Every structure is written in structure tokens, then in C-alpha cells.
Amino acid sequence: MLLHPDKEAKAVLEYLCEQSGKLYNMGVYFARQTFFKTSKLLTGKFDLIYEQSVGKSKIAQSLPSTPAQQTLLSVAEAFKSYKRLRQAWFKGQLPNKPKPPNYLKGSRLFKVAYPNSGGQKPKLVDGQLQFSLGLTVKRWFGIDSFRLPAPSHLDMAKVKEWTILPKNGVFYLEASYEIPKQETFVGIDDQALAIDLGTADNLAACVDTLGNSFLIDARAMKAFNQYWNKQVSTRKEGKPQGYWDTFLDRVTRKRNHRIRDGINKAARLIINHCLKYGISTIVLGWNEGFKDNANMGRLNNQKFVQIPLGKLKDRLQQLCEVYGIHLEVTEEAYTSKASYLDGDSLPKFGEKPDGWKASGRRVKRGLYRSGNGAIVNADLNGSANILRKVARKLGIDLNRLSRRCLATVARVRLWQLPQPALSAESPCL
């Protein structure tokens, strides 16, 4: 929830987030120095809280004790994640060596979290949430609490934690709560849906083993992103390097909200399709680092690199866990070059046999011609090949995935209301 605090409340929020940022950086410094000098990673729940800051640091004392502990727990979580990545790198599961968590940069504001339990949990007073500031702040400034609007649509008893989040020049109030348990989803074991992400005009190209196919349109999302780049470029023209102001904060917030809304809508549409047709498996084509060193021209790079496909992947994973759908992530080497209808072999990246050649080829943007001259949608051809990559491993039946569903396309526009049914719009394109 976006906050609109008055002058006094804004000053309190800025103070809390500044102190939280200082404490976070101090915790990172202590953990980094410990690691560099002793090779010990402080990942335990109380490593930083009791070994370093609380009770010894003026910065820790300048925050209420509970939010101060949550900030240091965030440092411990960052180093715990680094430890897992480091172990994966040692095992050869990551191509690049991870780096230890670094310090906050820019405004150096950090989130302030209040668990909805314990002595400093927020209280509902006159329809507003009252947050404690602790004894030290009361002694220094003469105030012991502040209030923020309470969301009217939430059951306060179910909220696990309240978080004040500084972002793009404003403050948000986030509520963390448990998702109600969903009904057990029972899908068809040998049915799956494949997703090819991030094509030129499409956010996702989807094909399932029941013979359904659809494209999630990305042109509106990419237009929003392009307009944002134009606004930033125009505003910063003639200004010194690193220039930023409240206007740029505002347009960046608007752009981020639109992109996030599009990602959530796309993930929900895919999951709803699986629930409707009883599909128990989603196969996602994904190559790690596929955006690195992208060389598609300035405009195409802007469209491709700045759309957060990783967030769509993460959102799908979250929803799959909620509904009990299996998400299979597979590499997608040569899926866009090979012909599904001709059954071309699909080697892994770097393992292409000498003399390998696809039976078909792209004839223009969005169209693929197979070896027998059949014209199909190029993105759906790639999505169907992603299914072939794992068909034997997962026991997937591909008998109903034919030329018809690769040539007749339903295009879904995310911001077109009401949401259109998945019906054929035009052949191939």
C-alpha cells in the first residue's frame, strides 16, 4: 500500500529507514570482515544480533529493538543465500563465482519490519496502525510512536509482519500473511504445458499436450517500458551523470507498477489455463544468463533485457507451489531452430553434432517453415520443442500436439478488459 504521510510522519519514516540502512551496512561490514579474516559465514539466526550490534551500537539503539533485530536478520539471510550459491559454485552448478553481499548504495534507505507479535507489535488504534519507536527514540526526540493508515480489506489477526518499504522516493506499507490453503489440485499425469519466454512481441508462447496454444502479448508492456526510457532520457539530457529527481522517481514507480501488474496477470492466466484443463506439469524453457551480452540492436535490447522474465519465472514457481502443479525448468538450446513437425533432434547447448542442420527455418519474424513447406508460428514451434526436450523424462504424451495448434494462434492482451477468451485470432501470426 502506497503511503501518503504528512510532514511529521514522513520525517519519522525517513529517520527509521535511514537508521535501518546504517545498521544493515554495519552488519554487512562485520559479516564481510569475519568472512575475509576467518572464512566463517555468519548465517545463524543470532550470529549478528547478539555477537555484534544490539546493545553495543548507538545505531542499533536508535531503532526499536524488534525492527533492529529484523534488519540484522536480513543481513544473516543475505549471507545464508551467499553460502548456498557458493556451495553450488563449488559443485559446478553455477558458471560464475558468487560475490559476498555488498553495502547499500544510493539513498541507503532500508526496510523496517515489525513482526505482528511480541511487545512491539503494531496496535490498531482508532482505525490506524500504531507503531512503537522504543525508549531511546522517546528519550532523544520526545515521541514514542507513530501511526499509519490500516488496510481495510485485511484481517489484522492473520498478518505475520508489517514492513515499511522505501522505494523510488516514497514509502509503502507491506503486510505479510499466510495464503489460505487451496483445494488439492488433481491433474492429468501425462499432460503438460510448455512456455517459451521473451520473444519479440510476446511475453510467453504456450502450447499444451491437449492441442491448445496461445500467445501472451507483450507489446503494451514493452511500449510502457519504451516510453519510460524516453522520459528518463529526456529528463536527464544535459544533466550531470547520476542526476535523479522526484519526477524520475514518479515515472519509475509508474513503470514498475505496470510491469509488475503485467507479470502477475500473465502468471495467473497460465495457472488458470492449467487448472481449467487439468494440466499437472508446466515445462519452462530457461537458459541461465541468456540476457548477458545480448546483441540485438539498441531498441531490441531495450525491449528484451529490461522486461523481467526472471520475475515471471519466480511468480509461476510460487503459484505452482500453491496449487500443487509441477514446474520443470529445462534448457532450450536449438528449440527455435529445429522443426517440431519434422522431429529434428534437439542437442544440448555446446553438444551439437557435426553436420546437424534443421529441417526448416524462419522465413520472417514470427513464421517458421517446416521441411515439408508447412507454415507455423515460430514461437509456438519453439515451445513445442521445449516439450520434446523433456517428454521422455516426464512421460508426456505428444500425440495431440499437431500442426493445427502451432498454426492457429490465440493472442491474449493483458490489459484488455474484459479478459478475452482463448480463441483463434489469426493463423500463424
GROMACS .gro file of C-alpha atoms in nm:
model
  429
    1MET     CA    1   0.000   0.000   0.000
    2LEU     CA    2   0.143   0.336  -0.106
    3LEU     CA    3   0.165   0.575   0.189
    4HIS     CA    4   0.085   0.946   0.175
    5PRO     CA    5   0.228   1.066   0.511
    6ASP     CA    6   0.213   1.421   0.636
    7LYS     CA    7   0.535   1.613   0.703
    8GLU     CA    8   0.586   1.481   1.056
    9ALA     CA    9   0.510   1.118   0.970
   10LYS     CA   10   0.739   1.137   0.665
   11ALA     CA   11   1.024   1.264   0.883
   12VAL     CA   12   0.975   0.966   1.118
   13LEU     CA   13   0.971   0.718   0.827
   14GLU     CA   14   1.286   0.869   0.677
   15TYR     CA   15   1.461   0.853   1.014
   16LEU     CA   16   1.368   0.486   1.069
   17CYS     CA   17   1.470   0.377   0.719
   18GLU     CA   18   1.797   0.573   0.736
   19GLN     CA   19   1.890   0.411   1.068
   20SER     CA   20   1.788   0.070   0.937
   21GLY     CA   21   2.012   0.126   0.633
   22LYS     CA   22   2.307   0.225   0.855
   23LEU     CA   23   2.251  -0.083   1.070
   24TYR     CA   24   2.228  -0.307   0.764
   25ASN     CA   25   2.558  -0.171   0.628
   26MET     CA   26   2.722  -0.213   0.967
   27GLY     CA   27   2.602  -0.574   0.985
   28VAL     CA   28   2.729  -0.640   0.632
   29TYR     CA   29   3.068  -0.488   0.723
   30PHE     CA   30   3.101  -0.709   1.031
   31ALA     CA   31   2.995  -1.024   0.842
   32ARG     CA   32   3.227  -0.950   0.547
   33GLN     CA   33   3.526  -0.885   0.771
   34THR     CA   34   3.456  -1.202   0.968
   35PHE     CA   35   3.442  -1.399   0.644
   36PHE     CA   36   3.756  -1.245   0.494
   37LYS     CA   37   3.962  -1.295   0.811
   38THR     CA   38   3.830  -1.628   0.942
   39SER     CA   39   3.640  -1.779   0.643
   40LYS     CA   40   3.340  -1.811   0.874
   41LEU     CA   41   3.000  -1.717   0.732
   42LEU     CA   42   2.763  -1.566   0.987
   43THR     CA   43   2.437  -1.726   0.878
   44GLY     CA   44   2.288  -1.825   1.214
   45LYS     CA   45   1.976  -1.652   1.343
   46PHE     CA   46   2.156  -1.483   1.633
   47ASP     CA   47   2.509  -1.450   1.492
   48LEU     CA   48   2.475  -1.080   1.421
   49ILE     CA   49   2.213  -0.987   1.677
   50TYR     CA   50   2.397  -1.094   1.990
   51GLU     CA   51   2.754  -1.114   1.867
   52GLN     CA   52   2.773  -0.771   1.714
   53SER     CA   53   2.530  -0.487   1.731
   54VAL     CA   54   2.236  -0.492   1.964
   55GLY     CA   55   2.323  -0.339   2.299
   56LYS     CA   56   2.666  -0.217   2.179
   57SER     CA   57   2.590   0.020   1.893
   58LYS     CA   58   2.428   0.363   1.903
   59ILE     CA   59   2.282   0.287   1.559
   60ALA     CA   60   2.116  -0.030   1.689
   61GLN     CA   61   1.985   0.162   1.990
   62SER     CA   62   1.841   0.434   1.765
   63LEU     CA   63   1.588   0.182   1.633
   64PRO     CA   64   1.320  -0.005   1.828
   65SER     CA   65   1.475  -0.335   1.936
   66THR     CA   66   1.247  -0.562   1.732
   67PRO     CA   67   1.294  -0.384   1.395
   68ALA     CA   68   1.669  -0.367   1.466
   69GLN     CA   69   1.677  -0.745   1.507
   70GLN     CA   70   1.479  -0.791   1.184
   71THR     CA   71   1.730  -0.573   0.995
   72LEU     CA   72   2.021  -0.782   1.118
   73LEU     CA   73   1.830  -1.100   1.035
   74SER     CA   74   1.807  -0.967   0.678
   75VAL     CA   75   2.189  -0.949   0.675
   76ALA     CA   76   2.210  -1.307   0.800
   77GLU     CA   77   1.963  -1.420   0.531
   78ALA     CA   78   2.174  -1.250   0.262
   79PHE     CA   79   2.486  -1.437   0.378
   80LYS     CA   80   2.289  -1.761   0.405
   81SER     CA   81   2.189  -1.722   0.042
   82TYR     CA   82   2.551  -1.644  -0.050
   83LYS     CA   83   2.660  -1.963   0.130
   84ARG     CA   84   2.417  -2.174  -0.076
   85LEU     CA   85   2.531  -2.012  -0.400
   86ARG     CA   86   2.895  -2.065  -0.304
   87GLN     CA   87   2.831  -2.434  -0.238
   88ALA     CA   88   2.655  -2.465  -0.574
   89TRP     CA   89   2.952  -2.299  -0.744
   90PHE     CA   90   3.198  -2.540  -0.579
   91LYS     CA   91   2.988  -2.829  -0.714
   92GLY     CA   92   2.999  -2.684  -1.065
   93GLN     CA   93   2.629  -2.597  -1.070
   94LEU     CA   94   2.691  -2.224  -1.127
   95PRO     CA   95   2.901  -2.083  -1.412
   96ASN     CA   96   3.019  -1.771  -1.224
   97LYS     CA   97   3.162  -1.741  -0.875
   98PRO     CA   98   2.917  -1.552  -0.648
   99LYS     CA   99   3.027  -1.244  -0.456
  100PRO     CA  100   2.957  -1.174  -0.088
  101PRO     CA  101   2.665  -0.940  -0.012
  102ASN     CA  102   2.766  -0.578  -0.056
  103TYR     CA  103   2.666  -0.249   0.107
  104LEU     CA  104   2.359  -0.043   0.028
  105LYS     CA  105   2.420   0.229  -0.226
  106GLY     CA  106   2.229   0.537  -0.336
  107SER     CA  107   1.991   0.669  -0.070
  108ARG     CA  108   2.097   0.387   0.169
  109LEU     CA  109   1.741   0.353   0.298
  110PHE     CA  110   1.640   0.005   0.410
  111LYS     CA  111   1.313  -0.154   0.506
  112VAL     CA  112   1.185  -0.151   0.865
  113ALA     CA  113   0.997  -0.464   0.972
  114TYR     CA  114   0.760  -0.502   1.268
  115PRO     CA  115   0.651  -0.862   1.340
  116ASN     CA  116   0.286  -0.883   1.442
  117SER     CA  117   0.379  -1.044   1.772
  118GLY     CA  118   0.574  -0.958   2.086
  119GLY     CA  119   0.585  -0.641   2.289
  120GLN     CA  120   0.642  -0.402   1.998
  121LYS     CA  121   0.380  -0.536   1.760
  122PRO     CA  122   0.167  -0.265   1.591
  123LYS     CA  123  -0.167  -0.193   1.755
  124LEU     CA  124  -0.493  -0.089   1.594
  125VAL     CA  125  -0.596   0.247   1.743
  126ASP     CA  126  -0.890   0.449   1.604
  127GLY     CA  127  -0.871   0.269   1.269
  128GLN     CA  128  -0.494   0.328   1.234
  129LEU     CA  129  -0.187   0.115   1.299
  130GLN     CA  130   0.027   0.247   1.583
  131PHE     CA  131   0.398   0.157   1.568
  132SER     CA  132   0.630   0.181   1.868
  133LEU     CA  133   0.954   0.382   1.841
  134GLY     CA  134   1.117   0.246   2.156
  135LEU     CA  135   1.256   0.408   2.468
  136THR     CA  136   1.572   0.553   2.311
  137VAL     CA  137   1.383   0.748   2.046
  138LYS     CA  138   1.139   0.868   2.311
  139ARG     CA  139   1.430   0.990   2.523
  140TRP     CA  140   1.601   1.161   2.227
  141PHE     CA  141   1.303   1.315   2.047
  142GLY     CA  142   1.013   1.300   2.289
  143ILE     CA  143   0.788   1.074   2.079
  144ASP     CA  144   0.721   0.708   2.146
  145SER     CA  145   0.507   0.603   1.848
  146PHE     CA  146   0.364   0.698   1.509
  147ARG     CA  147   0.055   0.597   1.317
  148LEU     CA  148  -0.016   0.482   0.961
  149PRO     CA  149  -0.343   0.404   0.782
  150ALA     CA  150  -0.460   0.045   0.831
  151PRO     CA  151  -0.567  -0.153   0.520
  152SER     CA  152  -0.941  -0.208   0.545
  153HIS     CA  153  -0.953  -0.533   0.346
  154LEU     CA  154  -0.713  -0.738   0.564
  155ASP     CA  155  -0.781  -0.947   0.873
  156MET     CA  156  -0.523  -0.798   1.113
  157ALA     CA  157  -0.503  -1.120   1.315
  158LYS     CA  158  -0.371  -1.311   1.012
  159VAL     CA  159  -0.089  -1.066   0.936
  160LYS     CA  160   0.252  -1.205   1.033
  161GLU     CA  161   0.461  -0.894   0.974
  162TRP     CA  162   0.428  -0.528   0.875
  163THR     CA  163   0.708  -0.378   0.666
  164ILE     CA  164   0.776  -0.012   0.587
  165LEU     CA  165   0.947  -0.021   0.249
  166PRO     CA  166   1.125   0.283   0.095
  167LYS     CA  167   1.115   0.270  -0.283
  168ASN     CA  168   1.160   0.527  -0.561
  169GLY     CA  169   1.124   0.827  -0.329
  170VAL     CA  170   0.809   0.709  -0.148
  171PHE     CA  171   0.715   0.467   0.128
  172TYR     CA  172   0.499   0.154   0.110
  173LEU     CA  173   0.338  -0.045   0.386
  174GLU     CA  174   0.352  -0.418   0.314
  175ALA     CA  175   0.165  -0.688   0.504
  176SER     CA  176   0.294  -1.046   0.510
  177TYR     CA  177   0.033  -1.314   0.575
  178GLU     CA  178  -0.026  -1.680   0.508
  179ILE     CA  179  -0.209  -1.774   0.191
  180PRO     CA  180  -0.527  -1.973   0.264
  181LYS     CA  181  -0.482  -2.340   0.187
  182GLN     CA  182  -0.607  -2.423  -0.162
  183GLU     CA  183  -0.810  -2.725  -0.257
  184THR     CA  184  -0.596  -3.016  -0.368
  185PHE     CA  185  -0.550  -2.998  -0.745
  186VAL     CA  186  -0.554  -3.332  -0.922
  187GLY     CA  187  -0.422  -3.304  -1.278
  188ILE     CA  188  -0.362  -3.550  -1.557
  189ASP     CA  189  -0.017  -3.701  -1.511
  190ASP     CA  190   0.086  -3.722  -1.877
  191GLN     CA  191  -0.040  -3.374  -1.976
  192ALA     CA  192   0.183  -3.068  -1.972
  193LEU     CA  193   0.208  -2.709  -2.091
  194ALA     CA  194   0.530  -2.563  -2.234
  195ILE     CA  195   0.632  -2.196  -2.217
  196ASP     CA  196   0.880  -2.018  -2.442
  197LEU     CA  197   0.960  -1.681  -2.282
  198GLY     CA  198   1.062  -1.343  -2.412
  199THR     CA  199   1.011  -1.340  -2.787
  200ALA     CA  200   0.992  -1.015  -2.985
  201ASP     CA  201   0.625  -0.922  -2.941
  202ASN     CA  202   0.520  -1.195  -2.698
  203LEU     CA  203   0.583  -1.231  -2.329
  204ALA     CA  204   0.520  -1.606  -2.347
  205ALA     CA  205   0.430  -1.860  -2.614
  206CYS     CA  206   0.235  -2.150  -2.463
  207VAL     CA  207   0.145  -2.492  -2.605
  208ASP     CA  208  -0.011  -2.784  -2.418
  209THR     CA  209  -0.036  -3.153  -2.495
  210LEU     CA  210  -0.416  -3.131  -2.537
  211GLY     CA  211  -0.377  -2.929  -2.855
  212ASN     CA  212  -0.431  -2.580  -2.711
  213SER     CA  213  -0.200  -2.288  -2.780
  214PHE     CA  214  -0.193  -1.916  -2.702
  215LEU     CA  215   0.042  -1.618  -2.705
  216ILE     CA  216   0.058  -1.366  -2.420
  217ASP     CA  217   0.107  -1.031  -2.587
  218ALA     CA  218   0.396  -0.814  -2.464
  219ARG     CA  219   0.361  -0.514  -2.694
  220ALA     CA  220   0.174  -0.299  -2.440
  221MET     CA  221   0.426  -0.384  -2.167
  222LYS     CA  222   0.719  -0.304  -2.395
  223ALA     CA  223   0.553   0.021  -2.502
  224PHE     CA  224   0.526   0.125  -2.135
  225ASN     CA  225   0.893   0.042  -2.089
  226GLN     CA  226   0.999   0.228  -2.402
  227TYR     CA  227   0.803   0.539  -2.300
  228TRP     CA  228   0.970   0.529  -1.957
  229ASN     CA  229   1.314   0.514  -2.121
  230LYS     CA  230   1.221   0.814  -2.334
  231GLN     CA  231   1.104   1.012  -2.029
  232VAL     CA  232   1.425   0.934  -1.838
  233SER     CA  233   1.647   1.016  -2.134
  234THR     CA  234   1.471   1.348  -2.199
  235ARG     CA  235   1.478   1.449  -1.832
  236LYS     CA  236   1.848   1.366  -1.787
  237GLU     CA  237   1.962   1.534  -2.110
  238GLY     CA  238   2.226   1.795  -2.031
  239LYS     CA  239   2.233   1.699  -1.662
  240PRO     CA  240   2.540   1.566  -1.475
  241GLN     CA  241   2.599   1.192  -1.452
  242GLY     CA  242   2.389   1.028  -1.183
  243TYR     CA  243   2.123   1.302  -1.189
  244TRP     CA  244   1.789   1.198  -1.038
  245ASP     CA  245   1.485   1.386  -0.911
  246THR     CA  246   1.130   1.339  -0.787
  247PHE     CA  247   0.988   1.337  -1.141
  248LEU     CA  248   1.211   1.042  -1.233
  249ASP     CA  249   1.107   0.869  -0.911
  250ARG     CA  250   0.741   0.912  -1.003
  251VAL     CA  251   0.765   0.785  -1.363
  252THR     CA  252   0.983   0.493  -1.249
  253ARG     CA  253   0.723   0.392  -0.989
  254LYS     CA  254   0.453   0.403  -1.255
  255ARG     CA  255   0.658   0.194  -1.496
  256ASN     CA  256   0.744  -0.065  -1.226
  257HIS     CA  257   0.381  -0.096  -1.118
  258ARG     CA  258   0.271  -0.159  -1.477
  259ILE     CA  259   0.541  -0.418  -1.540
  260ARG     CA  260   0.465  -0.600  -1.214
  261ASP     CA  261   0.094  -0.598  -1.289
  262GLY     CA  262   0.161  -0.749  -1.632
  263ILE     CA  263   0.385  -1.020  -1.487
  264ASN     CA  264   0.122  -1.115  -1.226
  265LYS     CA  265  -0.157  -1.121  -1.484
  266ALA     CA  266   0.047  -1.343  -1.718
  267ALA     CA  267   0.136  -1.592  -1.443
  268ARG     CA  268  -0.224  -1.609  -1.324
  269LEU     CA  269  -0.352  -1.666  -1.679
  270ILE     CA  270  -0.111  -1.957  -1.731
  271ILE     CA  271  -0.203  -2.118  -1.398
  272ASN     CA  272  -0.576  -2.076  -1.465
  273HIS     CA  273  -0.532  -2.249  -1.801
  274CYS     CA  274  -0.368  -2.545  -1.627
  275LEU     CA  275  -0.642  -2.563  -1.365
  276LYS     CA  276  -0.914  -2.545  -1.629
  277TYR     CA  277  -0.774  -2.829  -1.840
  278GLY     CA  278  -0.631  -3.046  -1.562
  279ILE     CA  279  -0.269  -2.998  -1.666
  280SER     CA  280  -0.034  -3.114  -1.390
  281THR     CA  281   0.304  -3.005  -1.533
  282ILE     CA  282   0.446  -2.679  -1.666
  283VAL     CA  283   0.768  -2.702  -1.868
  284LEU     CA  284   0.957  -2.373  -1.879
  285GLY     CA  285   1.239  -2.312  -2.124
  286TRP     CA  286   1.518  -2.124  -1.945
  287ASN     CA  287   1.885  -2.065  -2.017
  288GLU     CA  288   2.083  -1.911  -1.731
  289GLY     CA  289   2.246  -1.584  -1.833
  290PHE     CA  290   2.060  -1.570  -2.165
  291LYS     CA  291   2.031  -1.191  -2.136
  292ASP     CA  292   2.402  -1.141  -2.077
  293ASN     CA  293   2.584  -0.974  -2.365
  294ALA     CA  294   2.263  -0.955  -2.568
  295ASN     CA  295   2.339  -0.807  -2.910
  296MET     CA  296   2.005  -0.746  -3.080
  297GLY     CA  297   2.040  -0.377  -3.157
  298ARG     CA  298   1.966  -0.084  -2.928
  299LEU     CA  299   1.586  -0.093  -2.946
  300ASN     CA  300   1.550  -0.473  -2.935
  301ASN     CA  301   1.797  -0.493  -2.647
  302GLN     CA  302   1.585  -0.240  -2.459
  303LYS     CA  303   1.268  -0.444  -2.520
  304PHE     CA  304   1.430  -0.777  -2.434
  305VAL     CA  305   1.669  -0.707  -2.148
  306GLN     CA  306   1.451  -0.470  -1.943
  307ILE     CA  307   1.146  -0.699  -1.926
  308PRO     CA  308   1.189  -0.901  -1.601
  309LEU     CA  309   1.135  -1.256  -1.727
  310GLY     CA  310   1.301  -1.387  -1.411
  311LYS     CA  311   1.015  -1.238  -1.208
  312LEU     CA  312   0.764  -1.422  -1.426
  313LYS     CA  313   0.955  -1.744  -1.364
  314ASP     CA  314   0.956  -1.680  -0.988
  315ARG     CA  315   0.586  -1.592  -0.984
  316LEU     CA  316   0.500  -1.911  -1.173
  317GLN     CA  317   0.704  -2.111  -0.924
  318GLN     CA  318   0.515  -1.953  -0.631
  319LEU     CA  319   0.175  -2.027  -0.784
  320CYS     CA  320   0.275  -2.380  -0.881
  321GLU     CA  321   0.365  -2.450  -0.518
  322VAL     CA  322   0.027  -2.313  -0.404
  323TYR     CA  323  -0.175  -2.533  -0.642
  324GLY     CA  324   0.047  -2.841  -0.649
  325ILE     CA  325   0.150  -2.809  -1.015
  326HIS     CA  326   0.494  -2.942  -1.105
  327LEU     CA  327   0.724  -2.684  -1.265
  328GLU     CA  328   1.000  -2.836  -1.479
  329VAL     CA  329   1.272  -2.592  -1.589
  330THR     CA  330   1.480  -2.707  -1.886
  331GLU     CA  331   1.744  -2.558  -2.113
  332GLU     CA  332   1.609  -2.456  -2.453
  333ALA     CA  333   1.908  -2.488  -2.686
  334TYR     CA  334   1.814  -2.519  -3.057
  335THR     CA  335   1.439  -2.524  -2.985
  336SER     CA  336   1.380  -2.218  -3.205
  337LYS     CA  337   1.591  -2.356  -3.492
  338ALA     CA  338   1.470  -2.716  -3.500
  339SER     CA  339   1.143  -2.817  -3.665
  340TYR     CA  340   0.888  -2.979  -3.436
  341LEU     CA  341   0.680  -3.119  -3.721
  342ASP     CA  342   0.987  -3.284  -3.877
  343GLY     CA  343   1.107  -3.430  -3.547
  344ASP     CA  344   1.455  -3.273  -3.564
  345SER     CA  345   1.695  -3.383  -3.291
  346LEU     CA  346   1.746  -3.136  -3.006
  347PRO     CA  347   2.106  -3.138  -2.882
  348LYS     CA  348   2.204  -2.964  -2.561
  349PHE     CA  349   2.396  -2.638  -2.569
  350GLY     CA  350   2.755  -2.698  -2.678
  351GLU     CA  351   2.681  -3.058  -2.783
  352LYS     CA  352   2.561  -3.004  -3.140
  353PRO     CA  353   2.681  -3.295  -3.359
  354ASP     CA  354   2.889  -3.220  -3.666
  355GLY     CA  355   2.667  -3.170  -3.966
  356TRP     CA  356   2.350  -3.104  -3.763
  357LYS     CA  357   2.105  -2.900  -3.965
  358ALA     CA  358   1.744  -2.807  -3.903
  359SER     CA  359   1.483  -2.929  -4.149
  360GLY     CA  360   1.304  -2.594  -4.153
  361ARG     CA  361   1.384  -2.229  -4.096
  362ARG     CA  362   1.232  -1.894  -4.005
  363VAL     CA  363   1.107  -1.720  -4.316
  364LYS     CA  364   1.018  -1.392  -4.146
  365ARG     CA  365   0.950  -1.256  -3.798
  366GLY     CA  366   0.702  -1.488  -3.629
  367LEU     CA  367   0.678  -1.751  -3.905
  368TYR     CA  368   0.856  -2.085  -3.941
  369ARG     CA  369   0.853  -2.309  -4.248
  370SER     CA  370   0.897  -2.681  -4.180
  371GLY     CA  371   1.072  -2.923  -4.411
  372ASN     CA  372   0.751  -3.011  -4.597
  373GLY     CA  373   0.661  -2.645  -4.652
  374ALA     CA  374   0.405  -2.613  -4.369
  375ILE     CA  375   0.394  -2.264  -4.216
  376VAL     CA  376   0.357  -2.245  -3.835
  377ASN     CA  377   0.410  -1.982  -3.567
  378ALA     CA  378   0.783  -1.967  -3.488
  379ASP     CA  379   0.737  -1.910  -3.116
  380LEU     CA  380   0.490  -2.195  -3.077
  381ASN     CA  381   0.728  -2.420  -3.272
  382GLY     CA  382   0.994  -2.337  -3.013
  383SER     CA  383   0.752  -2.402  -2.728
  384ALA     CA  384   0.657  -2.743  -2.871
  385ASN     CA  385   1.025  -2.832  -2.898
  386ILE     CA  386   1.068  -2.743  -2.530
  387LEU     CA  387   0.810  -3.013  -2.455
  388ARG     CA  388   1.006  -3.260  -2.668
  389LYS     CA  389   1.317  -3.189  -2.458
  390VAL     CA  390   1.158  -3.350  -2.152
  391ALA     CA  391   0.883  -3.570  -2.298
  392ARG     CA  392   1.062  -3.899  -2.234
  393LYS     CA  393   1.184  -3.795  -1.890
  394LEU     CA  394   0.837  -3.691  -1.769
  395GLY     CA  395   0.633  -3.947  -1.964
  396ILE     CA  396   0.446  -3.679  -2.161
  397ASP     CA  397   0.210  -3.780  -2.441
  398LEU     CA  398   0.259  -3.558  -2.750
  399ASN     CA  399   0.015  -3.733  -2.985
  400ARG     CA  400  -0.240  -3.448  -2.977
  401LEU     CA  401   0.014  -3.171  -3.037
  402SER     CA  402  -0.024  -3.123  -3.413
  403ARG     CA  403   0.026  -2.863  -3.684
  404ARG     CA  404  -0.317  -2.712  -3.617
  405CYS     CA  405  -0.230  -2.579  -3.271
  406LEU     CA  406   0.102  -2.443  -3.398
  407ALA     CA  407  -0.056  -2.256  -3.688
  408THR     CA  408  -0.378  -2.120  -3.533
  409VAL     CA  409  -0.295  -1.872  -3.261
  410ALA     CA  410  -0.496  -1.721  -2.976
  411ARG     CA  411  -0.341  -1.392  -2.866
  412VAL     CA  412  -0.414  -1.263  -2.515
  413ARG     CA  413  -0.374  -0.893  -2.437
  414LEU     CA  414  -0.312  -0.846  -2.067
  415TRP     CA  415  -0.480  -0.507  -2.022
  416GLN     CA  416  -0.778  -0.563  -2.248
  417LEU     CA  417  -1.094  -0.574  -2.036
  418PRO     CA  418  -1.292  -0.787  -2.007
  419GLN     CA  419  -1.029  -1.063  -2.039
  420PRO     CA  420  -1.079  -1.224  -2.383
  421ALA     CA  421  -1.142  -1.593  -2.420
  422LEU     CA  422  -0.862  -1.804  -2.566
  423SER     CA  423  -0.990  -1.816  -2.921
  424ALA     CA  424  -0.807  -1.813  -3.251
  425GLU     CA  425  -0.721  -1.464  -3.370
  426SER     CA  426  -0.542  -1.535  -3.695
  427PRO     CA  427  -0.335  -1.813  -3.848
  428CYS     CA  428   0.033  -1.819  -3.752
  429LEU     CA  429   0.095  -1.451  -3.667
   0.00000   0.00000   0.00000
